[in-house]
């Protein structure tokens, strides 16, 4: 599968400031977009001076840590055998989705929550808080739905679609993933799939990796 990086936004030629540099700039300018660079979580300015996107490097790193932690837990292990999968109750997995060929160095990353109802075999979830490689944040979220396959009770299939608002650009995202349960008590959900991002009629395909911790079991 060919995985291409996100198309650079119109301001991508400008240098990306590190957190210390942003803090120094805010201190010198009084902070905020009026100073020309912004700060994590505040509107940042493009080359035309318009508030066109939000920069949140710390938030991006938190999402990368979320997926990286699950990756480290399941790496080299085997999924839970189907015979040991829960048949009643629900489990909620909180984590992240990484887009690109490198799980811990993604082109795009988003927060993830997936709830599995083992009694009904239903799966629901959501992705939000999307960050690109530089830390720019997109508005919007993607609702996910799916099921626990009857022939594979220790896995889930899920997918969804939605519109992401990236300042001057809107990106349509469609994603389909398969995840497996890991751990003696279904401690983690981890898997991969394919995501298609469409901007101005141009489609780009990414490997999507999902990972979540089982935060609650009823």
PDB file of C-alpha atoms in Angstrom:
ATOM      1  CA  UNK A   1       0.000   0.000   0.000  1.00  0.00           C
ATOM      2  CA  UNK A   2       1.303   3.408  -0.926  1.00  0.00           C
ATOM      3  CA  UNK A   3       1.158   5.862   1.945  1.00  0.00           C
ATOM      4  CA  UNK A   4       1.717   9.505   1.143  1.00  0.00           C
ATOM      5  CA  UNK A   5       2.181  12.382   3.564  1.00  0.00           C
ATOM      6  CA  UNK A   6      -0.522  14.990   3.981  1.00  0.00           C
ATOM      7  CA  UNK A   7      -0.477  17.670   1.326  1.00  0.00           C
ATOM      8  CA  UNK A   8       1.258  20.736   2.766  1.00  0.00           C
ATOM      9  CA  UNK A   9      -1.099  23.528   3.685  1.00  0.00           C
ATOM     10  CA  UNK A  10      -0.571  26.918   2.090  1.00  0.00           C
ATOM     11  CA  UNK A  11       1.408  28.124   5.101  1.00  0.00           C
ATOM     12  CA  UNK A  12       3.601  24.997   5.321  1.00  0.00           C
ATOM     13  CA  UNK A  13       6.674  26.802   4.015  1.00  0.00           C
ATOM     14  CA  UNK A  14       6.804  28.865   7.200  1.00  0.00           C
ATOM     15  CA  UNK A  15       9.125  27.507   9.926  1.00  0.00           C
ATOM     16  CA  UNK A  16       7.490  25.373  12.629  1.00  0.00           C
ATOM     17  CA  UNK A  17       8.190  26.764  16.087  1.00  0.00           C
ATOM     18  CA  UNK A  18       9.039  24.487  18.984  1.00  0.00           C
ATOM     19  CA  UNK A  19       7.237  24.865  22.319  1.00  0.00           C
ATOM     20  CA  UNK A  20      10.110  26.878  23.899  1.00  0.00           C
ATOM     21  CA  UNK A  21      10.207  29.163  20.876  1.00  0.00           C
ATOM     22  CA  UNK A  22       6.450  29.661  21.040  1.00  0.00           C
ATOM     23  CA  UNK A  23       6.653  30.515  24.725  1.00  0.00           C
ATOM     24  CA  UNK A  24       9.429  33.040  24.074  1.00  0.00           C
ATOM     25  CA  UNK A  25       7.486  34.602  21.224  1.00  0.00           C
ATOM     26  CA  UNK A  26       4.363  34.890  23.368  1.00  0.00           C
ATOM     27  CA  UNK A  27       6.368  36.524  26.159  1.00  0.00           C
ATOM     28  CA  UNK A  28       7.845  39.079  23.771  1.00  0.00           C
ATOM     29  CA  UNK A  29       4.602  39.878  21.965  1.00  0.00           C
ATOM     30  CA  UNK A  30       2.072  39.626  24.756  1.00  0.00           C
ATOM     31  CA  UNK A  31       0.857  36.218  23.518  1.00  0.00           C
ATOM     32  CA  UNK A  32      -1.952  35.246  21.182  1.00  0.00           C
ATOM     33  CA  UNK A  33      -2.275  35.451  17.431  1.00  0.00           C
ATOM     34  CA  UNK A  34      -1.625  39.181  17.379  1.00  0.00           C
ATOM     35  CA  UNK A  35       2.017  38.445  18.115  1.00  0.00           C
ATOM     36  CA  UNK A  36       2.329  36.526  14.846  1.00  0.00           C
ATOM     37  CA  UNK A  37       3.057  33.028  16.173  1.00  0.00           C
ATOM     38  CA  UNK A  38       0.401  32.080  18.687  1.00  0.00           C
ATOM     39  CA  UNK A  39       0.799  29.436  21.359  1.00  0.00           C
ATOM     40  CA  UNK A  40      -0.358  25.830  21.792  1.00  0.00           C
ATOM     41  CA  UNK A  41      -4.146  25.731  21.930  1.00  0.00           C
ATOM     42  CA  UNK A  42      -4.578  29.295  20.607  1.00  0.00           C
ATOM     43  CA  UNK A  43      -5.322  30.451  17.043  1.00  0.00           C
ATOM     44  CA  UNK A  44      -2.151  30.774  14.978  1.00  0.00           C
ATOM     45  CA  UNK A  45      -1.703  32.980  11.947  1.00  0.00           C
ATOM     46  CA  UNK A  46      -0.952  32.089   8.359  1.00  0.00           C
ATOM     47  CA  UNK A  47       1.248  34.193   6.083  1.00  0.00           C
ATOM     48  CA  UNK A  48      -1.656  36.558   5.347  1.00  0.00           C
ATOM     49  CA  UNK A  49      -2.146  37.264   9.056  1.00  0.00           C
ATOM     50  CA  UNK A  50      -5.542  35.538   9.205  1.00  0.00           C
ATOM     51  CA  UNK A  51      -6.377  33.169  12.030  1.00  0.00           C
ATOM     52  CA  UNK A  52      -6.473  30.015   9.951  1.00  0.00           C
ATOM     53  CA  UNK A  53      -5.575  27.072  12.183  1.00  0.00           C
ATOM     54  CA  UNK A  54      -4.841  26.051  15.767  1.00  0.00           C
ATOM     55  CA  UNK A  55      -1.460  24.781  16.904  1.00  0.00           C
ATOM     56  CA  UNK A  56      -1.288  22.311  19.807  1.00  0.00           C
ATOM     57  CA  UNK A  57       1.994  20.410  19.880  1.00  0.00           C
ATOM     58  CA  UNK A  58       1.448  19.068  23.392  1.00  0.00           C
ATOM     59  CA  UNK A  59      -1.950  17.670  22.445  1.00  0.00           C
ATOM     60  CA  UNK A  60      -0.457  15.973  19.403  1.00  0.00           C
ATOM     61  CA  UNK A  61       2.254  14.332  21.506  1.00  0.00           C
ATOM     62  CA  UNK A  62      -0.360  13.097  23.999  1.00  0.00           C
ATOM     63  CA  UNK A  63      -2.240  11.347  21.195  1.00  0.00           C
ATOM     64  CA  UNK A  64       0.998   9.802  19.880  1.00  0.00           C
ATOM     65  CA  UNK A  65       1.841   8.595  23.399  1.00  0.00           C
ATOM     66  CA  UNK A  66      -1.627   7.010  23.665  1.00  0.00           C
ATOM     67  CA  UNK A  67      -1.182   4.849  20.560  1.00  0.00           C
ATOM     68  CA  UNK A  68       2.493   4.205  21.350  1.00  0.00           C
ATOM     69  CA  UNK A  69       1.674   2.830  24.798  1.00  0.00           C
ATOM     70  CA  UNK A  70      -0.780   0.286  23.397  1.00  0.00           C
ATOM     71  CA  UNK A  71       1.656  -0.646  20.618  1.00  0.00           C
ATOM     72  CA  UNK A  72       4.354  -1.397  23.202  1.00  0.00           C
ATOM     73  CA  UNK A  73       1.944  -3.526  25.249  1.00  0.00           C
ATOM     74  CA  UNK A  74       0.836  -5.768  22.378  1.00  0.00           C
ATOM     75  CA  UNK A  75       4.016  -5.870  20.269  1.00  0.00           C
ATOM     76  CA  UNK A  76       5.154  -9.455  19.818  1.00  0.00           C
ATOM     77  CA  UNK A  77       2.048 -10.817  21.516  1.00  0.00           C
ATOM     78  CA  UNK A  78      -0.887 -12.759  20.175  1.00  0.00           C
ATOM     79  CA  UNK A  79      -4.557 -11.725  20.154  1.00  0.00           C
ATOM     80  CA  UNK A  80      -6.897 -13.253  22.699  1.00  0.00           C
ATOM     81  CA  UNK A  81      -8.221 -16.653  21.542  1.00  0.00           C
ATOM     82  CA  UNK A  82     -11.812 -16.428  20.396  1.00  0.00           C
ATOM     83  CA  UNK A  83     -12.883 -19.053  22.923  1.00  0.00           C
ATOM     84  CA  UNK A  84     -11.790 -16.742  25.767  1.00  0.00           C
ATOM     85  CA  UNK A  85     -13.509 -13.599  24.497  1.00  0.00           C
ATOM     86  CA  UNK A  86     -16.225 -12.096  26.725  1.00  0.00           C
ATOM     87  CA  UNK A  87     -19.801 -12.961  25.782  1.00  0.00           C
ATOM     88  CA  UNK A  88     -21.608 -10.513  28.085  1.00  0.00           C
ATOM     89  CA  UNK A  89     -21.070  -6.980  29.337  1.00  0.00           C
ATOM     90  CA  UNK A  90     -19.402  -4.013  27.693  1.00  0.00           C
ATOM     91  CA  UNK A  91     -15.883  -2.649  27.466  1.00  0.00           C
ATOM     92  CA  UNK A  92     -14.741   0.852  26.551  1.00  0.00           C
ATOM     93  CA  UNK A  93     -11.327   1.300  24.943  1.00  0.00           C
ATOM     94  CA  UNK A  94      -9.773   4.771  25.026  1.00  0.00           C
ATOM     95  CA  UNK A  95      -6.697   5.567  22.962  1.00  0.00           C
ATOM     96  CA  UNK A  96      -5.803   6.936  19.550  1.00  0.00           C
ATOM     97  CA  UNK A  97      -5.609   6.272  15.820  1.00  0.00           C
ATOM     98  CA  UNK A  98      -2.317   6.800  13.988  1.00  0.00           C
ATOM     99  CA  UNK A  99      -2.300   7.494  10.232  1.00  0.00           C
ATOM    100  CA  UNK A 100       0.793   6.608   8.202  1.00  0.00           C
ATOM    101  CA  UNK A 101       3.449   3.932   7.910  1.00  0.00           C
ATOM    102  CA  UNK A 102       5.074   4.713  11.294  1.00  0.00           C
ATOM    103  CA  UNK A 103       2.779   4.208  14.290  1.00  0.00           C
ATOM    104  CA  UNK A 104       4.827   6.432  16.609  1.00  0.00           C
ATOM    105  CA  UNK A 105       5.673   9.037  13.961  1.00  0.00           C
ATOM    106  CA  UNK A 106       2.337   9.567  12.204  1.00  0.00           C
ATOM    107  CA  UNK A 107       1.314  11.943   9.455  1.00  0.00           C
ATOM    108  CA  UNK A 108      -1.973  12.388  11.316  1.00  0.00           C
ATOM    109  CA  UNK A 109      -3.232  11.281  14.734  1.00  0.00           C
ATOM    110  CA  UNK A 110      -6.599  11.433  16.508  1.00  0.00           C
ATOM    111  CA  UNK A 111      -8.148  10.558  19.851  1.00  0.00           C
ATOM    112  CA  UNK A 112     -10.238   7.378  19.903  1.00  0.00           C
ATOM    113  CA  UNK A 113     -12.971   5.853  22.061  1.00  0.00           C
ATOM    114  CA  UNK A 114     -14.594   2.517  21.180  1.00  0.00           C
ATOM    115  CA  UNK A 115     -17.311   0.729  23.163  1.00  0.00           C
ATOM    116  CA  UNK A 116     -17.897  -2.980  22.554  1.00  0.00           C
ATOM    117  CA  UNK A 117     -21.121  -4.640  23.719  1.00  0.00           C
ATOM    118  CA  UNK A 118     -20.235  -8.318  23.881  1.00  0.00           C
ATOM    119  CA  UNK A 119     -23.834  -9.317  24.540  1.00  0.00           C
ATOM    120  CA  UNK A 120     -25.257  -7.757  21.369  1.00  0.00           C
ATOM    121  CA  UNK A 121     -22.001  -7.800  19.324  1.00  0.00           C
ATOM    122  CA  UNK A 122     -22.481  -4.089  18.646  1.00  0.00           C
ATOM    123  CA  UNK A 123     -19.587  -1.628  18.377  1.00  0.00           C
ATOM    124  CA  UNK A 124     -19.773   2.169  18.551  1.00  0.00           C
ATOM    125  CA  UNK A 125     -17.105   4.813  18.849  1.00  0.00           C
ATOM    126  CA  UNK A 126     -15.702   8.148  17.821  1.00  0.00           C
ATOM    127  CA  UNK A 127     -12.503   9.856  16.643  1.00  0.00           C
ATOM    128  CA  UNK A 128     -11.786  13.520  17.413  1.00  0.00           C
ATOM    129  CA  UNK A 129      -8.945  15.930  18.240  1.00  0.00           C
ATOM    130  CA  UNK A 130      -7.139  15.393  14.927  1.00  0.00           C
ATOM    131  CA  UNK A 131      -3.543  16.679  14.684  1.00  0.00           C
ATOM    132  CA  UNK A 132      -1.244  16.707  11.672  1.00  0.00           C
ATOM    133  CA  UNK A 133       2.493  16.040  11.907  1.00  0.00           C
ATOM    134  CA  UNK A 134       3.269  19.662  12.832  1.00  0.00           C
ATOM    135  CA  UNK A 135       0.595  19.786  15.549  1.00  0.00           C
ATOM    136  CA  UNK A 136      -2.086  21.750  13.685  1.00  0.00           C
ATOM    137  CA  UNK A 137      -5.565  20.809  14.932  1.00  0.00           C
ATOM    138  CA  UNK A 138      -8.596  20.055  12.770  1.00  0.00           C
ATOM    139  CA  UNK A 139     -12.167  20.683  13.822  1.00  0.00           C
ATOM    140  CA  UNK A 140     -14.719  17.917  13.428  1.00  0.00           C
ATOM    141  CA  UNK A 141     -15.130  14.318  14.512  1.00  0.00           C
ATOM    142  CA  UNK A 142     -15.888  10.929  12.972  1.00  0.00           C
ATOM    143  CA  UNK A 143     -18.541   8.593  14.407  1.00  0.00           C
ATOM    144  CA  UNK A 144     -17.677   4.893  14.216  1.00  0.00           C
ATOM    145  CA  UNK A 145     -19.975   1.871  14.068  1.00  0.00           C
ATOM    146  CA  UNK A 146     -19.296  -1.821  13.667  1.00  0.00           C
ATOM    147  CA  UNK A 147     -19.710  -5.285  15.117  1.00  0.00           C
ATOM    148  CA  UNK A 148     -18.042  -8.279  16.711  1.00  0.00           C
ATOM    149  CA  UNK A 149     -17.955 -10.901  13.935  1.00  0.00           C
ATOM    150  CA  UNK A 150     -19.672 -14.144  14.890  1.00  0.00           C
ATOM    151  CA  UNK A 151     -16.811 -16.146  13.403  1.00  0.00           C
ATOM    152  CA  UNK A 152     -14.169 -14.113  15.279  1.00  0.00           C
ATOM    153  CA  UNK A 153     -15.492 -13.140  18.749  1.00  0.00           C
ATOM    154  CA  UNK A 154     -12.181 -11.663  19.935  1.00  0.00           C
ATOM    155  CA  UNK A 155     -12.057  -9.032  17.192  1.00  0.00           C
ATOM    156  CA  UNK A 156     -14.088  -6.053  16.018  1.00  0.00           C
ATOM    157  CA  UNK A 157     -14.698  -4.462  12.635  1.00  0.00           C
ATOM    158  CA  UNK A 158     -15.643  -0.789  12.523  1.00  0.00           C
ATOM    159  CA  UNK A 159     -15.649   2.209  10.271  1.00  0.00           C
ATOM    160  CA  UNK A 160     -17.029   5.668   9.679  1.00  0.00           C
ATOM    161  CA  UNK A 161     -16.791   8.888   7.731  1.00  0.00           C
ATOM    162  CA  UNK A 162     -16.802  12.591   8.449  1.00  0.00           C
ATOM    163  CA  UNK A 163     -15.614  16.053   7.483  1.00  0.00           C
ATOM    164  CA  UNK A 164     -12.547  17.664   9.070  1.00  0.00           C
ATOM    165  CA  UNK A 165     -12.148  21.438   9.024  1.00  0.00           C
ATOM    166  CA  UNK A 166      -8.507  22.487   8.693  1.00  0.00           C
ATOM    167  CA  UNK A 167      -8.671  26.263   8.496  1.00  0.00           C
ATOM    168  CA  UNK A 168      -8.817  27.103   4.781  1.00  0.00           C
ATOM    169  CA  UNK A 169      -9.193  23.422   3.807  1.00  0.00           C
ATOM    170  CA  UNK A 170     -11.864  20.817   4.462  1.00  0.00           C
ATOM    171  CA  UNK A 171     -10.925  17.150   4.296  1.00  0.00           C
ATOM    172  CA  UNK A 172     -13.392  14.278   3.905  1.00  0.00           C
ATOM    173  CA  UNK A 173     -12.255  11.194   5.834  1.00  0.00           C
ATOM    174  CA  UNK A 174     -13.453   7.629   5.369  1.00  0.00           C
ATOM    175  CA  UNK A 175     -11.968   4.849   7.504  1.00  0.00           C
ATOM    176  CA  UNK A 176     -12.402   1.072   7.875  1.00  0.00           C
ATOM    177  CA  UNK A 177     -10.508  -0.877  10.546  1.00  0.00           C
ATOM    178  CA  UNK A 178     -10.260  -4.287  12.178  1.00  0.00           C
ATOM    179  CA  UNK A 179      -9.061  -4.626  15.765  1.00  0.00           C
ATOM    180  CA  UNK A 180      -8.176  -7.587  17.971  1.00  0.00           C
ATOM    181  CA  UNK A 181      -8.465  -7.988  21.729  1.00  0.00           C
ATOM    182  CA  UNK A 182      -5.221  -8.566  23.633  1.00  0.00           C
ATOM    183  CA  UNK A 183      -4.537  -9.579  27.221  1.00  0.00           C
ATOM    184  CA  UNK A 184      -6.106 -12.109  29.577  1.00  0.00           C
ATOM    185  CA  UNK A 185      -9.020  -9.767  30.357  1.00  0.00           C
ATOM    186  CA  UNK A 186      -9.373  -8.029  26.993  1.00  0.00           C
ATOM    187  CA  UNK A 187      -7.000  -5.358  28.289  1.00  0.00           C
ATOM    188  CA  UNK A 188      -6.277  -3.741  24.920  1.00  0.00           C
ATOM    189  CA  UNK A 189      -7.804  -3.296  21.487  1.00  0.00           C
ATOM    190  CA  UNK A 190      -5.297  -3.022  18.651  1.00  0.00           C
ATOM    191  CA  UNK A 191      -5.491  -3.324  14.880  1.00  0.00           C
ATOM    192  CA  UNK A 192      -5.168  -1.675  11.490  1.00  0.00           C
ATOM    193  CA  UNK A 193      -7.161  -0.592   8.494  1.00  0.00           C
ATOM    194  CA  UNK A 194      -7.314   1.856   5.623  1.00  0.00           C
ATOM    195  CA  UNK A 195      -8.210   5.545   5.671  1.00  0.00           C
ATOM    196  CA  UNK A 196      -8.953   7.678   2.622  1.00  0.00           C
ATOM    197  CA  UNK A 197      -8.650  11.459   2.856  1.00  0.00           C
ATOM    198  CA  UNK A 198     -10.144  13.554   0.065  1.00  0.00           C
ATOM    199  CA  UNK A 199      -9.263  17.221  -0.447  1.00  0.00           C
ATOM    200  CA  UNK A 200     -10.574  19.148  -3.467  1.00  0.00           C
ATOM    201  CA  UNK A 201     -11.338  15.864  -5.225  1.00  0.00           C
ATOM    202  CA  UNK A 202      -7.840  14.431  -4.644  1.00  0.00           C
ATOM    203  CA  UNK A 203      -7.764  11.153  -2.690  1.00  0.00           C
ATOM    204  CA  UNK A 204      -4.870  10.001  -0.518  1.00  0.00           C
ATOM    205  CA  UNK A 205      -4.715   6.594   1.165  1.00  0.00           C
ATOM    206  CA  UNK A 206      -3.161   5.886   4.562  1.00  0.00           C
ATOM    207  CA  UNK A 207      -2.569   2.926   6.801  1.00  0.00           C
ATOM    208  CA  UNK A 208      -4.618   3.537   9.970  1.00  0.00           C
ATOM    209  CA  UNK A 209      -3.575   1.915  13.266  1.00  0.00           C
ATOM    210  CA  UNK A 210      -5.943   1.904  16.243  1.00  0.00           C
ATOM    211  CA  UNK A 211      -5.024   1.241  19.853  1.00  0.00           C
ATOM    212  CA  UNK A 212      -6.976   1.574  23.076  1.00  0.00           C
ATOM    213  CA  UNK A 213      -6.853   0.582  26.754  1.00  0.00           C
ATOM    214  CA  UNK A 214      -9.821  -1.189  28.322  1.00  0.00           C
ATOM    215  CA  UNK A 215     -10.828   1.473  30.839  1.00  0.00           C
ATOM    216  CA  UNK A 216     -14.104  -0.031  31.988  1.00  0.00           C
ATOM    217  CA  UNK A 217     -15.687  -3.481  32.053  1.00  0.00           C
ATOM    218  CA  UNK A 218     -19.307  -3.966  33.202  1.00  0.00           C
TER     219      UNK A 218
END
